[in-house]
PDB file of C-alpha atoms in Angstrom:
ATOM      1  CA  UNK A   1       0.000   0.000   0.000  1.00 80.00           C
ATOM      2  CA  UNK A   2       1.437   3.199  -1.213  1.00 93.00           C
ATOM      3  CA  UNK A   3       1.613   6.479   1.758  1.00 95.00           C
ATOM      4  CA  UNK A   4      -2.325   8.255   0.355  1.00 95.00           C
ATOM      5  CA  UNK A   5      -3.953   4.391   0.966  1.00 95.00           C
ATOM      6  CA  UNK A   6      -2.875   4.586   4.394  1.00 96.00           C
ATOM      7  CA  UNK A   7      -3.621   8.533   5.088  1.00 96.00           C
ATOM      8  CA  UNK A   8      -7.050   7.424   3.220  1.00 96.00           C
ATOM      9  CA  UNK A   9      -7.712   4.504   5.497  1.00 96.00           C
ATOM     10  CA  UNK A  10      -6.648   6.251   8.623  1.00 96.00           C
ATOM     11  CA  UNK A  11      -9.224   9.419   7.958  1.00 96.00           C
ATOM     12  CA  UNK A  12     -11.995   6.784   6.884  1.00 96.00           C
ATOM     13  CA  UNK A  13     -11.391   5.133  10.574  1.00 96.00           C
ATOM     14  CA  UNK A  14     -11.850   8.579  12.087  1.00 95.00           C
ATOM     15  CA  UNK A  15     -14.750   9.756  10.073  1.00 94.00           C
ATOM     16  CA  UNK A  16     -16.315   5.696  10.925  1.00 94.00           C
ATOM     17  CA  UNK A  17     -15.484   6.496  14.574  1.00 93.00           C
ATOM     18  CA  UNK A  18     -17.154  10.003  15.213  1.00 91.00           C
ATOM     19  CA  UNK A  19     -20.274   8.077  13.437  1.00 90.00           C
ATOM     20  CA  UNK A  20     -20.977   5.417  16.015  1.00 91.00           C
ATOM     21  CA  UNK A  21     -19.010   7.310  18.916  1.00 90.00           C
ATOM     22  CA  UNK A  22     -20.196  10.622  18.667  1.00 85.00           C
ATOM     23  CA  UNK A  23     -22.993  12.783  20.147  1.00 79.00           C
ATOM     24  CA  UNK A  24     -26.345  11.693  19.650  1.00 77.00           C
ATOM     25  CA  UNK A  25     -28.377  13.945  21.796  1.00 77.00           C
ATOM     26  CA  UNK A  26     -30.776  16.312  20.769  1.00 71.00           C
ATOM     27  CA  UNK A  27     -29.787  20.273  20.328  1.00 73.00           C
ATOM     28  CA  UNK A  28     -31.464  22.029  22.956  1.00 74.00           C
ATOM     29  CA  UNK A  29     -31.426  25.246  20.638  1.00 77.00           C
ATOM     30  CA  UNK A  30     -34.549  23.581  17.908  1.00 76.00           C
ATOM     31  CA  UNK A  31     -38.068  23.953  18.890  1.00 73.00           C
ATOM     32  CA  UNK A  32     -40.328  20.731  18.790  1.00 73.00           C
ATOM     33  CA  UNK A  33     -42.708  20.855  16.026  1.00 74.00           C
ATOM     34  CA  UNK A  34     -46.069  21.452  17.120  1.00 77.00           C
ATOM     35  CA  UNK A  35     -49.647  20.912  15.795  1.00 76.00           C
ATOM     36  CA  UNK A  36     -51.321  23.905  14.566  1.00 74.00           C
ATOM     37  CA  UNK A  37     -55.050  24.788  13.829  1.00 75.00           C
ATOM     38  CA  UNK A  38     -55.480  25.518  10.348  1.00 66.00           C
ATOM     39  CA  UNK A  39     -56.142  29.474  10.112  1.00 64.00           C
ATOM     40  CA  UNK A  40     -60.173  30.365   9.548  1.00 65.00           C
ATOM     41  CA  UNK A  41     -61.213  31.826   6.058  1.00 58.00           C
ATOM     42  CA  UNK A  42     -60.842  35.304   5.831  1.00 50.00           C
ATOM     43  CA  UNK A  43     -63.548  37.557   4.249  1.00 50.00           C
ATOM     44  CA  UNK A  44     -62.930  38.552   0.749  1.00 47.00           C
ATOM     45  CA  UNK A  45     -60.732  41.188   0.651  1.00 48.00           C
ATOM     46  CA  UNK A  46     -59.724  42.776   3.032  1.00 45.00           C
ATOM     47  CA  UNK A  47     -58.942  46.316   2.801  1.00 45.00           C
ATOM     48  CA  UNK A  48     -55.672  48.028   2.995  1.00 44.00           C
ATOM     49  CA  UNK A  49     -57.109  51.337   4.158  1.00 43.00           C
ATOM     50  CA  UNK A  50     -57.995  49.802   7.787  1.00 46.00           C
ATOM     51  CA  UNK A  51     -54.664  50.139   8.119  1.00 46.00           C
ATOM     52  CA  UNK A  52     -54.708  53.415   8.070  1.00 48.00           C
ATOM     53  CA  UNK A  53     -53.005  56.243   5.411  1.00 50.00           C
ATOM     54  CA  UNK A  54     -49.435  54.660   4.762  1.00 51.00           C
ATOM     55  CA  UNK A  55     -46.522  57.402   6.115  1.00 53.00           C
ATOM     56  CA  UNK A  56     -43.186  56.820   4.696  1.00 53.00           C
ATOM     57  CA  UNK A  57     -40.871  55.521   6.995  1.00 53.00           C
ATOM     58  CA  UNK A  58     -43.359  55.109  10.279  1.00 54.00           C
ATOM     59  CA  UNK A  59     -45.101  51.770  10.536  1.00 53.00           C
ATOM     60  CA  UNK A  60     -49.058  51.927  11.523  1.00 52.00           C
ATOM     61  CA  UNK A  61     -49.397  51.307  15.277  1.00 53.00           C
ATOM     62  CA  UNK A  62     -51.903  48.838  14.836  1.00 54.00           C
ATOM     63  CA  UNK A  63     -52.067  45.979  12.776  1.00 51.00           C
ATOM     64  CA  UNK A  64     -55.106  44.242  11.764  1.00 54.00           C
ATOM     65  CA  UNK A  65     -54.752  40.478  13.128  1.00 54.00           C
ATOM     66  CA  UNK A  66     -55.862  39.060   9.416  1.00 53.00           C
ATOM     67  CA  UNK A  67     -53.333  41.351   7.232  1.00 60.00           C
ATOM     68  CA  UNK A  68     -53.146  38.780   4.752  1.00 63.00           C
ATOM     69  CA  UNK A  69     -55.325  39.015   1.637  1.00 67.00           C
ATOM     70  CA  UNK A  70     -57.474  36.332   0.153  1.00 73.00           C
ATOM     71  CA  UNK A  71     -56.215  34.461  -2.988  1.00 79.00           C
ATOM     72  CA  UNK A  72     -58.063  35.442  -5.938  1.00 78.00           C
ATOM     73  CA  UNK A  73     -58.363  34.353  -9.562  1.00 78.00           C
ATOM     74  CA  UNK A  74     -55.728  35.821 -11.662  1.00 75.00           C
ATOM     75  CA  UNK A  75     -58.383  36.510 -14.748  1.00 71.00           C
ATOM     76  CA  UNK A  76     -60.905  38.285 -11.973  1.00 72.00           C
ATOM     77  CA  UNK A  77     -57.906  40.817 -10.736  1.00 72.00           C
ATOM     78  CA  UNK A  78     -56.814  41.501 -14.219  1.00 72.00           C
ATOM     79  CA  UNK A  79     -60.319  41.654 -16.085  1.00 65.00           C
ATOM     80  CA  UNK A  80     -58.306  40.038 -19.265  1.00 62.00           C
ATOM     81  CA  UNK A  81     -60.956  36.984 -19.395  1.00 53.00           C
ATOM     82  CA  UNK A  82     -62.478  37.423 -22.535  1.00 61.00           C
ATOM     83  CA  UNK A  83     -63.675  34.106 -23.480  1.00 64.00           C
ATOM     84  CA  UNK A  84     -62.016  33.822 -26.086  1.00 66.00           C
ATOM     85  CA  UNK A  85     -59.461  30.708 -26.558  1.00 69.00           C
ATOM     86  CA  UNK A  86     -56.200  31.313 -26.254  1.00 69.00           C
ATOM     87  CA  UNK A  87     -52.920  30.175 -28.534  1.00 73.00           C
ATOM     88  CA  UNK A  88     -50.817  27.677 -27.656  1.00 75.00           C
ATOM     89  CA  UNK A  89     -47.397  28.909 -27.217  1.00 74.00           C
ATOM     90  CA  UNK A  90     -45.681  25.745 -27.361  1.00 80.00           C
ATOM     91  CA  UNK A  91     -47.542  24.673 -30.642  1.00 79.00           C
ATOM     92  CA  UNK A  92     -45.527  23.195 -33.646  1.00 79.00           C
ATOM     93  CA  UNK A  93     -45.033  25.513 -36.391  1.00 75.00           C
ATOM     94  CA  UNK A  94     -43.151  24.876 -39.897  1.00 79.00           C
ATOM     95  CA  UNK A  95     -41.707  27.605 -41.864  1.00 82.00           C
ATOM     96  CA  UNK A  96     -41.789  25.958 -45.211  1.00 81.00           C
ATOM     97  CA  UNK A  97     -43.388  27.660 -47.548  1.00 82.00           C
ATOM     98  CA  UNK A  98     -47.019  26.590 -48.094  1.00 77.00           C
ATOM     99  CA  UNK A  99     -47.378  25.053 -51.595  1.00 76.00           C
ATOM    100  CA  UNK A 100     -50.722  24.984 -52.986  1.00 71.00           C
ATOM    101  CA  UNK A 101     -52.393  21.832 -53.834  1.00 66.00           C
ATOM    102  CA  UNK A 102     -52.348  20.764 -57.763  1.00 64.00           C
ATOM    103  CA  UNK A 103     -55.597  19.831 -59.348  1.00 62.00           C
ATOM    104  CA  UNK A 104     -53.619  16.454 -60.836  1.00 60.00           C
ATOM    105  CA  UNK A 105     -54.071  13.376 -58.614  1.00 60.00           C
ATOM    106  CA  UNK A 106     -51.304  11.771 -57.196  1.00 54.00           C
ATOM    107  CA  UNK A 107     -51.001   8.479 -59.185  1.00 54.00           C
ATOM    108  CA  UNK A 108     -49.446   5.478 -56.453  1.00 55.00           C
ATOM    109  CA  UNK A 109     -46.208   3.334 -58.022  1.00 53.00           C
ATOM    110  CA  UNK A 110     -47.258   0.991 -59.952  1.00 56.00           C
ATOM    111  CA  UNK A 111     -47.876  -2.934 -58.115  1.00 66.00           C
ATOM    112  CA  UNK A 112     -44.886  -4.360 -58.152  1.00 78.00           C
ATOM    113  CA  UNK A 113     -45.193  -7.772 -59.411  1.00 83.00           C
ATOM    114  CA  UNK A 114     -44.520 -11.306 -57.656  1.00 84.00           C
ATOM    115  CA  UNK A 115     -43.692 -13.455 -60.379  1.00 85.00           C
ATOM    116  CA  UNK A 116     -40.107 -14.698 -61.127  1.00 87.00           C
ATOM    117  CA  UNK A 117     -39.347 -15.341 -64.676  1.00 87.00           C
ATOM    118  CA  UNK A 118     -37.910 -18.368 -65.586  1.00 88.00           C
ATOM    119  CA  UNK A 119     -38.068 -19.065 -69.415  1.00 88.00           C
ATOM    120  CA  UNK A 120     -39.991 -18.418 -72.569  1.00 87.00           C
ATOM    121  CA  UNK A 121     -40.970 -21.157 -75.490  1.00 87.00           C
ATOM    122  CA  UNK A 122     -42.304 -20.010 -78.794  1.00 83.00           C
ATOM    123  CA  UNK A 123     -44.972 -22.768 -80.219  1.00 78.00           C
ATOM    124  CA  UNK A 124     -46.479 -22.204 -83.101  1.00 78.00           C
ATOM    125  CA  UNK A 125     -50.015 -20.529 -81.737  1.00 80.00           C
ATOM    126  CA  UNK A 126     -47.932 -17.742 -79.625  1.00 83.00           C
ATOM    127  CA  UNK A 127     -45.163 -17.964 -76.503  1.00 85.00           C
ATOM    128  CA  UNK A 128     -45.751 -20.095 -73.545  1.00 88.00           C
ATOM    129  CA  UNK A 129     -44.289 -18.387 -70.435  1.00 88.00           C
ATOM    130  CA  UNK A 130     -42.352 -20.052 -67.527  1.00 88.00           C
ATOM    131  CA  UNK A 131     -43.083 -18.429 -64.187  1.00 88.00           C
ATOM    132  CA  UNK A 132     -42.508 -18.985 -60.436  1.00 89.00           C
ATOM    133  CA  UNK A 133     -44.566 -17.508 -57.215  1.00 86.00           C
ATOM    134  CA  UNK A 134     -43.780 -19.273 -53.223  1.00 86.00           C
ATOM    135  CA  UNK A 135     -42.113 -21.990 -54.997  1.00 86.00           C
ATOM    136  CA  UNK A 136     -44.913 -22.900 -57.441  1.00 88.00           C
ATOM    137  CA  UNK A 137     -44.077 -23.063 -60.702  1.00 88.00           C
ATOM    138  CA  UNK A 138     -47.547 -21.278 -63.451  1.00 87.00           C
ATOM    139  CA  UNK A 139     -47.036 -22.453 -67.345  1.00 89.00           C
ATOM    140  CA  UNK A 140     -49.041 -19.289 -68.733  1.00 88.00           C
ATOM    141  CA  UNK A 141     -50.317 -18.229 -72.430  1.00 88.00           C
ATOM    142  CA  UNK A 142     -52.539 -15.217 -73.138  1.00 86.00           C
ATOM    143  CA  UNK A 143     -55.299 -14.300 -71.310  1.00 86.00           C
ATOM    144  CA  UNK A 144     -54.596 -17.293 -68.591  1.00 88.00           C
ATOM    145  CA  UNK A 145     -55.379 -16.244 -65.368  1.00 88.00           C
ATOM    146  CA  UNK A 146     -52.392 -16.338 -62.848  1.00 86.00           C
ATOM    147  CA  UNK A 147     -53.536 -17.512 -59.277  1.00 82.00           C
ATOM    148  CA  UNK A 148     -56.445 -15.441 -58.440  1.00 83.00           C
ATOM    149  CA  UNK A 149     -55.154 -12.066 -58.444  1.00 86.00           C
ATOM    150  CA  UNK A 150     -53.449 -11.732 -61.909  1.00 89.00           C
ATOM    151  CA  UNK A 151     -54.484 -12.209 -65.960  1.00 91.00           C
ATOM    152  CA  UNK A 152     -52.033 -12.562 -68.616  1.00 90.00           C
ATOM    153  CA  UNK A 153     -53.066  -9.427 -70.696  1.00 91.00           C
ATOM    154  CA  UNK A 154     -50.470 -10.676 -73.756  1.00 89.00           C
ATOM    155  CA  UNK A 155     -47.064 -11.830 -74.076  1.00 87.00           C
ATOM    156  CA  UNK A 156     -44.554 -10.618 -76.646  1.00 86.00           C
ATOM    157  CA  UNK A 157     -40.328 -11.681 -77.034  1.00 83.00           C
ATOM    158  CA  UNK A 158     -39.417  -9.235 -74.403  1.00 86.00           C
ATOM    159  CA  UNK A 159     -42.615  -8.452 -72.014  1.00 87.00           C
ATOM    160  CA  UNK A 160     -45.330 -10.124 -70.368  1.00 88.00           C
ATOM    161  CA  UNK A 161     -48.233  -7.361 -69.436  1.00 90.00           C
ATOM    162  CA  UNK A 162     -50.338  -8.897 -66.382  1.00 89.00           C
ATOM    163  CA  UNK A 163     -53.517  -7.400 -65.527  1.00 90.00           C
ATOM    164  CA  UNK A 164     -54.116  -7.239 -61.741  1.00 87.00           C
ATOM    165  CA  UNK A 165     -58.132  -8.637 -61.153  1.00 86.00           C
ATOM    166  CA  UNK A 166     -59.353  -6.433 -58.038  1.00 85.00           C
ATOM    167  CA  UNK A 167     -58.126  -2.923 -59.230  1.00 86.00           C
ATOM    168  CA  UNK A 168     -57.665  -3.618 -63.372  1.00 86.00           C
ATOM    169  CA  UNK A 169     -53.863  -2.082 -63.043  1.00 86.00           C
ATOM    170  CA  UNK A 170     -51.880  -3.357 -65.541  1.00 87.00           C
ATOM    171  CA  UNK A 171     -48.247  -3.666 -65.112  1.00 86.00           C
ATOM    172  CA  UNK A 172     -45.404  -5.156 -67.709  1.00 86.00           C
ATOM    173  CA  UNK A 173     -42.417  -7.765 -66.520  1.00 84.00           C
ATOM    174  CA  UNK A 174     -39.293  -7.263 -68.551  1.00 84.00           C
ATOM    175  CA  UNK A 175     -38.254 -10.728 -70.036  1.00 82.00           C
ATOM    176  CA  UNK A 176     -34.690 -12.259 -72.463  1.00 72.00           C
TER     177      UNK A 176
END
């Protein structure tokens, strides 16, 4: 142990001593707390001038007992209640400028389709498509319906167009 553990260890000791060993009685100075009644209402308001005209520098020589004033309503001291509501100060506010609306609607991205394409065979009617969806594998021609959400619209030598059944969106899948 290196000269500050011991100087550390010695002043803990003392400190750990004058906790358990030191004086534990009461100050005679502090006053016991005591139970109070709780003060009667005080008629609404009381009046300054009972005190008497106010003299600078000399204090009235008697006191009313209830000097205190009752507590009022802010809005009926002020008369600033209008009824009217007020603004939040801690609203949100945005200091972009405000762009007007356009009359065009906002068209969504087109579905985006769930087919993988895995190969293409010309007969002699049209193509026949190869195509795979959760591991099943759809052999599709023209206007053959695609589980029960899609349609083959047509196929050509580089795109199938599908037609999707509950909204009649049509969307195109790029093929070799």
């Amino acid at each position: 142990m290196t000269r500050r553990h011991w100087v550390l260890a010695i002043l803990f000791l003392g400190a750990a001593g004058i906790a358990i060993f030191g004086d534990r009685a009461p100050n005679a100075d502090i006053a016991p707390a005591l139970a109070r009644e709780q003060p009667k209402s005080l008629p609404l308001p009381v009046a300054l001038a009972t005190v008497g005209p106010a003299v600078p520098g000399k204090m009235p020589a008697q006191l009313p007992s209830a000097m205190l004033l009752a507590v009022l309503p802010r809005e009926s001291l002020i008369g600033r209640d209008t009824g009217e509501p007020r603004a939040n100060l801690f609203a949100a506010h945005s200091f972009a400028p405000v762009q007007a609306a356009s009359a065009a609607p906002i068209q969504e991205a087109p579905r985006e389709l769930p087919f993988k394409y895995l190969g293409k065979q010309d007969s002699g009617k049209g193509w026949t498509v190869f195509l795979e969806k959760n591991d099943t594998t759809f052999i599709v021609k023209a206007s053959d319906a695609v589980g029960d959400d899609y349609k083959v619209v047509s196929i050509t030598a580089s795109a199938i167009t599908f037609e999707y059944l509950p909204t009649h969106e049509q969307s195109s899948l790029q093929i070799e």
